[in-house]
Coordinates of C-alpha atoms in Angstrom, one line a residue:
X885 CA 0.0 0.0 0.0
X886 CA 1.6 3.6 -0.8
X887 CA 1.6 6.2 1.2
X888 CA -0.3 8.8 0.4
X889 CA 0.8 12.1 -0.6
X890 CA -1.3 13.9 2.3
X891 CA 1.6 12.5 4.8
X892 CA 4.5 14.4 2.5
X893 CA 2.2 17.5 2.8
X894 CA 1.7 17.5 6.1
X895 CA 5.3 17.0 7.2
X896 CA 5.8 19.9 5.5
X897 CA 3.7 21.9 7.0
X898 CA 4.7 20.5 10.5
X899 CA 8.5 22.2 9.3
X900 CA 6.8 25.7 8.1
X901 CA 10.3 27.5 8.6
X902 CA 12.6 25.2 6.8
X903 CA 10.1 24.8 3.9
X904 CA 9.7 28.3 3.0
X905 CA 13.4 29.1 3.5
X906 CA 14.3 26.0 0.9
X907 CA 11.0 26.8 -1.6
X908 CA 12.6 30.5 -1.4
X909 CA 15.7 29.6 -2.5
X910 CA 14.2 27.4 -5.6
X911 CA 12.3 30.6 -6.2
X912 CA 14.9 32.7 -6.7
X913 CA 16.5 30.3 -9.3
X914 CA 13.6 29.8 -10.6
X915 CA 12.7 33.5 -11.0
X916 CA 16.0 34.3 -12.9
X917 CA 15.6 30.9 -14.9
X918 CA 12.2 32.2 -16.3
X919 CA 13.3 36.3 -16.4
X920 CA 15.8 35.1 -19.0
X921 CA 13.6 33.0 -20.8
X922 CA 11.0 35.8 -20.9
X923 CA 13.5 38.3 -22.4
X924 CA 14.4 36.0 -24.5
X925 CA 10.7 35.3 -25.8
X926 CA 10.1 39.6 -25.8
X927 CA 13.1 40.1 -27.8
X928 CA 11.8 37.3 -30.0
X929 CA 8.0 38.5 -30.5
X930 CA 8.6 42.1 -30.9
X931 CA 10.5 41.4 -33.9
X932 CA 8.6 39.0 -35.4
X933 CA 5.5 41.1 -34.7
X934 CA 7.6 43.9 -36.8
X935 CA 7.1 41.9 -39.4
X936 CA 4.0 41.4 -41.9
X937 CA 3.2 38.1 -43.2
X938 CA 2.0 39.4 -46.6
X939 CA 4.7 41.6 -46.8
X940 CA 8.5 40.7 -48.3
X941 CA 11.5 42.3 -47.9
X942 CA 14.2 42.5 -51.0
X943 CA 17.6 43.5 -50.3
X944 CA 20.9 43.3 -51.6
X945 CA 22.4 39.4 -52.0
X946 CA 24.4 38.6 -48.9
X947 CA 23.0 41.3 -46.4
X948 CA 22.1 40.6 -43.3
X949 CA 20.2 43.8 -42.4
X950 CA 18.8 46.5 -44.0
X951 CA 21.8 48.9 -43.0
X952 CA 23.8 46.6 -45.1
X953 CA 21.9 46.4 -47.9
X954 CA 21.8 48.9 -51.2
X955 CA 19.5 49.1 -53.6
X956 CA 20.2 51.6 -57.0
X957 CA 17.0 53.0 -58.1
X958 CA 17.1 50.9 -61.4
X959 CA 16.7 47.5 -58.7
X960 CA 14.6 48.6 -56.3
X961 CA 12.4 49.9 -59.4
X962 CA 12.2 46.6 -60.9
X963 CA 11.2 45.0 -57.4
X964 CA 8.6 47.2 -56.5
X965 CA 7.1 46.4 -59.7
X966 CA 6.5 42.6 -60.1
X967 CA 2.8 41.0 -60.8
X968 CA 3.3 39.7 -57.9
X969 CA 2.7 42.2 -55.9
X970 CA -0.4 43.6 -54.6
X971 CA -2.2 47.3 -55.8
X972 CA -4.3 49.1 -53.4
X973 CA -7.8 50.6 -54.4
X974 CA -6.3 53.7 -56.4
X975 CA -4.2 51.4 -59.2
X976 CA -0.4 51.8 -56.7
X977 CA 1.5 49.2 -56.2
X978 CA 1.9 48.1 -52.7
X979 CA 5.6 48.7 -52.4
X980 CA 8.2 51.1 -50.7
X981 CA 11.3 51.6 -51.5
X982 CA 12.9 52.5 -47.9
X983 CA 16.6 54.1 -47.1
X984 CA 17.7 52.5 -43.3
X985 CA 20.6 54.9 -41.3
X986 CA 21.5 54.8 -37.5
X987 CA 22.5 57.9 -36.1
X988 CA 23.5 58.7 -32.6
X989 CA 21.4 60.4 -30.2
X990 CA 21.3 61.2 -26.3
X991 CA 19.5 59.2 -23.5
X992 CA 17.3 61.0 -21.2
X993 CA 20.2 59.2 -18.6
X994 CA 23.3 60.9 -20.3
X995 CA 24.3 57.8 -22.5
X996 CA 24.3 57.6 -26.0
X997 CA 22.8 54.4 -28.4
X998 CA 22.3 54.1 -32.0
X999 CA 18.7 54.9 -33.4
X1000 CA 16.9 53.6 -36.8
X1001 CA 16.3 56.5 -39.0
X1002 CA 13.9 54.9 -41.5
X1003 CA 12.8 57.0 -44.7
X1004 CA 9.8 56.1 -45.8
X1005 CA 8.1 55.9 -49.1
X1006 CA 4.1 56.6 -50.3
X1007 CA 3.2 53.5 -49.4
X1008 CA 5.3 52.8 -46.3
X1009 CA 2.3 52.8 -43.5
X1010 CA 0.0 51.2 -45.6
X1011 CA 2.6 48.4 -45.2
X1012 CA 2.4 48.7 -42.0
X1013 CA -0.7 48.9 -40.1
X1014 CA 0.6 48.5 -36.7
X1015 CA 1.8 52.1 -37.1
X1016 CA -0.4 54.7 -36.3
X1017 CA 0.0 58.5 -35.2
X1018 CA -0.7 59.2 -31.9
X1019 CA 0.0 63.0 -31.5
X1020 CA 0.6 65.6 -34.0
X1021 CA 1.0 64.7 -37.6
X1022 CA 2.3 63.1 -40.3
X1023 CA 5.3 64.3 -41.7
X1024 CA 5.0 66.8 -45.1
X1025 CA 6.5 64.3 -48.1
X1026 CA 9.5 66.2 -49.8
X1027 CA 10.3 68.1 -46.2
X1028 CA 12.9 67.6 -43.6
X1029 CA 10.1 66.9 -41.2
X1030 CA 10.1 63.4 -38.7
X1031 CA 7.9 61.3 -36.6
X1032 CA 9.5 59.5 -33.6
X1033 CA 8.2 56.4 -32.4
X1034 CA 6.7 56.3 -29.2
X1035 CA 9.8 53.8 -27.5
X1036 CA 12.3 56.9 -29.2
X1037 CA 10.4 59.5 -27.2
X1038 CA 10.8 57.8 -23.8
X1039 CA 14.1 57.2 -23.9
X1040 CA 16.1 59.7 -25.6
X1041 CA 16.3 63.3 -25.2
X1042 CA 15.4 66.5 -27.4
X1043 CA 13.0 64.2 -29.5
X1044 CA 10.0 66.0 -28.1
X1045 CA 7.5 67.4 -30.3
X1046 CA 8.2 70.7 -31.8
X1047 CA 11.9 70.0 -30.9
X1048 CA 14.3 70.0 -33.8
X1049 CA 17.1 67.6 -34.2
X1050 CA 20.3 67.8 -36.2
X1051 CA 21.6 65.2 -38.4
X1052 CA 23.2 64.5 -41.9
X1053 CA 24.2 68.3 -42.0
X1054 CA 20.3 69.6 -41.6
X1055 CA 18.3 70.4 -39.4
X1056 CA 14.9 68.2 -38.7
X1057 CA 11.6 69.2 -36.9
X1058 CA 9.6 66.5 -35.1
X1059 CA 6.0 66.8 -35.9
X1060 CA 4.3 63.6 -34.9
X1061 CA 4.8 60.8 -32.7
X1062 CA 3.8 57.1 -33.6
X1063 CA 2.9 54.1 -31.5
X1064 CA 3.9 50.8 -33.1
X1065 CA 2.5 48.8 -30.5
X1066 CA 5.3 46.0 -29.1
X1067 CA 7.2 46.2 -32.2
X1068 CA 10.6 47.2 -33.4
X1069 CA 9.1 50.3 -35.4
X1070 CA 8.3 51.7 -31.9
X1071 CA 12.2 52.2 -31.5
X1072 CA 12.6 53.9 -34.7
X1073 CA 12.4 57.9 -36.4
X1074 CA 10.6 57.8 -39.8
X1075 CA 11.2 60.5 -42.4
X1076 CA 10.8 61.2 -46.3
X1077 CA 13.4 58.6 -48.2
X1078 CA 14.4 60.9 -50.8
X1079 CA 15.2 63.9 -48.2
X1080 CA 17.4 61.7 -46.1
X1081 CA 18.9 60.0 -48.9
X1082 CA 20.1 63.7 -49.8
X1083 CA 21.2 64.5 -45.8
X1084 CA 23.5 61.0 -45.6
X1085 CA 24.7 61.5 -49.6
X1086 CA 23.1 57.8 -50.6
X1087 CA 22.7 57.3 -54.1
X1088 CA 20.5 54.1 -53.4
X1089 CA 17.9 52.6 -51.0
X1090 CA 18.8 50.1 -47.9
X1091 CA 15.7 47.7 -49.3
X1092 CA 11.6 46.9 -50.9
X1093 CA 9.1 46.2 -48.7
X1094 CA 6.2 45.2 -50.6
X1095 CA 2.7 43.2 -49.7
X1096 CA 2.4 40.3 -51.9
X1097 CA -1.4 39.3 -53.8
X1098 CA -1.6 36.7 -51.3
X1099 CA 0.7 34.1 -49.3
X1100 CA 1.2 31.5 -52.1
X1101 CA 2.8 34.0 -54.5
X1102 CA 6.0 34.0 -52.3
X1103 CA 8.2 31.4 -54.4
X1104 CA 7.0 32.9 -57.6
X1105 CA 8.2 36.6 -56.7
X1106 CA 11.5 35.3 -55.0
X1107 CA 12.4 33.2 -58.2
X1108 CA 11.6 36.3 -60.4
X1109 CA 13.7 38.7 -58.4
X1110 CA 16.5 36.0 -57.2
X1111 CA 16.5 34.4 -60.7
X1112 CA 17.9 37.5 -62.5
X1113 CA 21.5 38.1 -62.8
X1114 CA 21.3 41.9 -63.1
X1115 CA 19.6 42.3 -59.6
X1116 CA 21.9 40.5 -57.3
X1117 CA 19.1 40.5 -54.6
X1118 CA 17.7 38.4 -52.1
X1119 CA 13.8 37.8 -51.1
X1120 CA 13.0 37.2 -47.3
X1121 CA 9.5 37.0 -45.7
X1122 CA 8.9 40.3 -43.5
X1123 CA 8.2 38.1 -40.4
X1124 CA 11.4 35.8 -40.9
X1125 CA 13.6 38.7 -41.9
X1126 CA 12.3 40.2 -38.4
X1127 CA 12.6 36.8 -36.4
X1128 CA 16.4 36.8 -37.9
X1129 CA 17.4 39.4 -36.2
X1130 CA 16.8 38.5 -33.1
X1131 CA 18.4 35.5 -33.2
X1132 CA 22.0 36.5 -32.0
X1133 CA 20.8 38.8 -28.7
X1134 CA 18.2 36.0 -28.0
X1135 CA 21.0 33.1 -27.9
X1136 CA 23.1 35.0 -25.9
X1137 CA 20.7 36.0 -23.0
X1138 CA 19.6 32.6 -22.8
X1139 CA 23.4 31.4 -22.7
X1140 CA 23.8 34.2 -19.7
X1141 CA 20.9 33.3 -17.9
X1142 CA 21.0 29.2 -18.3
X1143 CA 24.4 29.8 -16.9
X1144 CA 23.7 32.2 -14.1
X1145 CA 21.1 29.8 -13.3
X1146 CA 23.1 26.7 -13.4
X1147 CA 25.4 27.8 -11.1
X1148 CA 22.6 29.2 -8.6
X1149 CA 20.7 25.7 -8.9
X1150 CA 23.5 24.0 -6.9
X1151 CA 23.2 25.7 -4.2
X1152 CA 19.0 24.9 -4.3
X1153 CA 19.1 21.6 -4.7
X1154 CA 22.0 21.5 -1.4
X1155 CA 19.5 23.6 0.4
X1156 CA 16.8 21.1 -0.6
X1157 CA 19.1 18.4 0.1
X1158 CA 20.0 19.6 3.9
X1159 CA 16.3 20.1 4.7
X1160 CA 15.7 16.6 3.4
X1161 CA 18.2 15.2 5.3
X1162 CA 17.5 17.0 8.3
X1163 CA 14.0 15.4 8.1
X1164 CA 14.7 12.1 7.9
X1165 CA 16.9 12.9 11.0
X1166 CA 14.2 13.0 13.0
X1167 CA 12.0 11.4 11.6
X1168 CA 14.2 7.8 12.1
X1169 CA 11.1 6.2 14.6
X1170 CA 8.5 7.6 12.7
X1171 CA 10.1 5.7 9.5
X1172 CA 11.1 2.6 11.5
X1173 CA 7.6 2.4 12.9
X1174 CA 6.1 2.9 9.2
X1175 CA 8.4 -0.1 8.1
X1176 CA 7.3 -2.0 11.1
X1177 CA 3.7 -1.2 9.9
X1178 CA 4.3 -3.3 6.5
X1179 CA 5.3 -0.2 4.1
X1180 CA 7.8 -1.6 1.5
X1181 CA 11.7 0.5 1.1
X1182 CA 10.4 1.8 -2.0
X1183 CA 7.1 3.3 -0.4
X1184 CA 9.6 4.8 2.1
X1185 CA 11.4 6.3 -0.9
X1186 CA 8.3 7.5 -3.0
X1187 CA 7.2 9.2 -0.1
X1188 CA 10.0 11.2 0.6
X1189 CA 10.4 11.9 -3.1
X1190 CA 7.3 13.3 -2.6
X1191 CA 7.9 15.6 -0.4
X1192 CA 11.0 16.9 -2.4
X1193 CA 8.4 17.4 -5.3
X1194 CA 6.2 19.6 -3.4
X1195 CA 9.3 21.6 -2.5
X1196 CA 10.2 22.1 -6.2
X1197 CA 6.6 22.5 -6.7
X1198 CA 6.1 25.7 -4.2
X1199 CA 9.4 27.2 -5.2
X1200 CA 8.8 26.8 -9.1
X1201 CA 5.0 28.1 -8.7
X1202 CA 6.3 31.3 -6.2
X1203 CA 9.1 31.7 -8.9
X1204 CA 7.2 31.9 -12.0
X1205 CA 4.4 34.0 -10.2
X1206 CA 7.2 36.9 -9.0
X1207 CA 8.5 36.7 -12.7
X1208 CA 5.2 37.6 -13.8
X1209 CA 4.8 40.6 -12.5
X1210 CA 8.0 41.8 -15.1
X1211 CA 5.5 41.2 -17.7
X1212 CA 4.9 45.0 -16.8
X1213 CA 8.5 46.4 -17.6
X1214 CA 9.9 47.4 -20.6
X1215 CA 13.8 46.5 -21.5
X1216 CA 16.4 48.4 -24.0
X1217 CA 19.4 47.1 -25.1
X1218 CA 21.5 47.4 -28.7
X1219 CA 20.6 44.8 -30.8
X1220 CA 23.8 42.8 -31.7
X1221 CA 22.5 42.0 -35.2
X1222 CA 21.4 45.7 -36.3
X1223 CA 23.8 47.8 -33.5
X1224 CA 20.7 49.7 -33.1
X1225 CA 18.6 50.9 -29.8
X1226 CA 15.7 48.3 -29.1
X1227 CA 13.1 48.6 -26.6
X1228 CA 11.1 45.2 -25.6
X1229 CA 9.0 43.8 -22.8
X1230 CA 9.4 40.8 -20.9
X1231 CA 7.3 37.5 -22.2
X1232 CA 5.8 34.8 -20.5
X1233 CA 4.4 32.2 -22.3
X1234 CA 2.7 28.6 -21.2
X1235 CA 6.0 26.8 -22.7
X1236 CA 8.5 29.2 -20.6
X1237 CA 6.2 28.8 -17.1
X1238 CA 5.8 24.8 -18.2
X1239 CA 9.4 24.5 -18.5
X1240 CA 10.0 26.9 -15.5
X1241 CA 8.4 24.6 -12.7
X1242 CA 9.7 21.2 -15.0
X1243 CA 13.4 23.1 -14.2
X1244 CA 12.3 23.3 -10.3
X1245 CA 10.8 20.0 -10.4
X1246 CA 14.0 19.0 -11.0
X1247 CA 16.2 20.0 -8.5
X1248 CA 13.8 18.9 -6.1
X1249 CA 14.3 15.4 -7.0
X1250 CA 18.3 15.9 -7.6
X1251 CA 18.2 17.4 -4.1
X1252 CA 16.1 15.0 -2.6
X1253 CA 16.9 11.7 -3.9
X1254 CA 20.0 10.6 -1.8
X1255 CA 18.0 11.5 1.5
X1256 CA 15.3 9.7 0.5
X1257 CA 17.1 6.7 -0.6
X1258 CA 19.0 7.2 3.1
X1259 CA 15.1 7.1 4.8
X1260 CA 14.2 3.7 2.5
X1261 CA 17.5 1.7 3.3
X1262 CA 16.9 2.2 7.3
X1263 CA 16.9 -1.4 8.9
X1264 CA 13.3 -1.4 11.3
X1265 CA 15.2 -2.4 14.6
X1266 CA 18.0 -0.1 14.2
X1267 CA 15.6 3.2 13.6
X1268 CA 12.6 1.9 16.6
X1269 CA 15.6 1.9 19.0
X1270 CA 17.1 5.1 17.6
X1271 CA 13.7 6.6 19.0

C-alpha cells in the first residue's frame, strides 16, 4: 500500500520555517531561470511582430540587415514592380522603396545608443498597419520633417515634439509621434526617403518592402527577383527577416541566464538536500515504525520523493508568479544583429512557465533523492531503538 501524498504534505507543513526558507531559495533560481527565458521570448516577438506576413522584404544578395543592404534605383524599381505584388484601391503598387541609417542620439540618462532613421516611401504605413499616429501629424512628403516612435520619445532626449534635431548636416523638426505597438518600429524615427537619402549622400535605398497578392505567391516573386543576374538580390519573408534578427541577442541571453542559473541551482538543490536530510533525522522512529507497519523500502522512498516534489513545486509556482509581474516592464538594449537601440517587454508564455516549474521540479528530486534513498535503506530495529 503507498503512502499517500497527504503525509509528505503535512510534514511539511509541520517544518513551516525550513520549507519556505528551501522553496525560497528554488524561487529565486527559478525567477532568474524564467526572467531570462522571458527576455528571450520579448526580444523574439517584438520582432517577429515587426514583421507582416503578406509583406516581403528584398535587399541586396548577402545582407544581413537592412543597414547593409543597397539598392540603385534601377533594382529597387524593378522589385517594386513585379505582378506579384499587390495594388491598393487607387491602381499603386503596394511597395516602398525605404533608405535604413542609425545615427547617434542622447538618453534622457546621459548615454548615447544608436537609433533607426527609416525613410519612408508613399506606401510605407500602408505596409504597415501596426503604425499609427498618436499625437501631432504626419510628416510633409518632400520636407525635412520626422515622426519618432513612441519607445524613441521615452528614452532619448530632445526628441520631443516641436523640438528640432540635427543630423546628416540639416536640421529636422519633429511633428508627430507614432505608436507601433510592441514592435521594433516603436524604436525607430521615420522620415521622407528621398530627403534623407540627400542629408547621408546615398545614391541608393537600404531595401523593398512590398505586400504580396496573397501568401502563395512568395516562391514565384522570390524566383523572379533572385533568378535574375542583373539584380543581385535576395527575397526574405517580412516576419522571418524580423525573427532573424533577433536570433544572436536572443541566444546570448539565454546562454547568460541558463548559466547564471546553473550555477545558482546548486546551491537549491543542497538547500533542498540539507532540509531533506535534516528530516529524515528526525524522523528515524517515525520511518522505522512505518516499516514496522508493512510499508515496503520503495514506499519509504516515493514518499519522501514526494515531499522533495512539493518543494520544487512551491518554489517553481512562487518563482514563475514573482516573474510575472516583469510582464509589466519594458527592457532596451543594442541589438547585436542591427547595432541599433531596441526597446522590448518581458514574455511569458505557457511553454517558458511549463518548462519553468519542469526546471524546479528538478532540483527537487536531484536534491532529494540521496536522503530519501537514506530514509528507505533504514533497517526497522536499528531506527525503533534510535527513537
Amino acid at each position: 500500500m503507498a503512502i499517500p501524498l497527504s503525509y509528505s504534505w503535512r510534514n511539511l507543513l509541520t517544518r513551516r520555517v525550513t520549507t519556505v526558507l528551501t522553496a525560497g531559495g528554488m524561487a529565486l533560481v527559478v525567477f532568474v531561470f524564467t526572467a531570462t527565458l522571458m527576455l528571450a521570448e520579448g526580444l523574439r516577438q517584438t520582432l517577429v511582430s515587426t514583421g507582416s506576413p503578406d509583406n516581403v522584404v528584398v535587399l541586396r544578395k548577402s545582407s544581413e540587415t537592412e543597414v547593409q543592404s543597397t539598392l540603385d534605383r534601377q533594382v529597387s524599381s524593378i522589385a517594386a514592380t513585379q505582378p506579384e505584388l499587390a495594388t491598393d484601391s487607387q491602381g499603386r503598387t503596394m511597395a516602398a522603396r525605404e533608405v535604413v541609417v542609425l545615427f547617434v542620439l542622447p538618453k534622457r540618462n546621459g548615454e548615447k545608443s544608436n537609433v533607426v532613421i527609416r525613410g519612408m516611401g508613399e506606401t510605407s504605413l500602408e505596409l504597415r498597419p501596426q503604425v499609427r499616429l498618436i499625437e501631432g501629424r504626419m510628416p510633409a512628403p518632400g520636407s525635412t520633417e520626422i515622426m519618432v516612435g513612441q519607445s524613441v520619445l521615452s528614452k532619448f532626449a530632445g526628441v520631443g515634439l516641436g523640438q528640432t534635431m540635427r543630423f546628416g548636416q540639416r536640421h529636422w523638426t519633429v511633428v508627430g509621434v507614432f505608436d507601433a505597438g510592441r514592435t521594433g518600429f516603436s524604436s525607430e524615427i521615420w522620415g521622407d526617403a528621398e530627403q534623407l537619402m540627400q542629408a547621408f549622400r546615398r545614391q541608393a535605398f537600404s531595401v523593398v518592402v512590398a505586400k504580396l497578392r496573397d501568401q502563395d505567391a512568395f516562391e514565384a516573386y522570390k524566383a523572379r527577383i533572385e533568378g535574375d543576374p542583373r539584380l543581385q538580390a535576395e527575397v526574405k519573408r517580412e516576419r522571418q527577416y524580423y525573427e532573424d534578427q533577433s536570433k544572436a541577442l536572443s541566444r546570448f541571453l539565454k546562454v547568460l541566464g541558463v548559466s547564471l542559473t546553473g550555477i545558482f541551482s546548486v546551491g537549491a538543490m543542497l538547500g533542498a538536500s540539507i532540509t531533506m536530510y535534516s528530516s529524515v533525522a528526525t524522523r528515524t522512529a517515525e520511518i522505522g515504525t512505518m516499516r514496522a507497519l508493512g510499508f515496503r523500502r520503495g514506499d519509504i522512498l516515493l514518499a519522501f520523493l514526494a515531499e522533495a516534489l512539493l518543494l520544487g513545486a512551491l518554489g517553481g509556482a512562487a518563482g514563475v508568479a514573482a516573474s510575472s509581474l516583469l510582464g509589466f516592464l519594458t527592457f532596451s538594449t543594442t541589438n547585436f544583429q542591427t547595432f541599433s537601440e531596441l526597446a522590448f517587454g518581458f514574455t511569458l508564455t505557457g511553454e517558458i512557465a511549463a518548462t519553468s516549474v519542469g526546471f524546479a521540479l528538478f532540483m527537487g528530486v536531484v536534491g532529494g533523492f540521496l536522503p530519501a534513498l537514506r530514509a528507505s535503506r533504514l533497517v526497522i530495529v536499528e531506527a525503533l531503538r534510535s527513537g
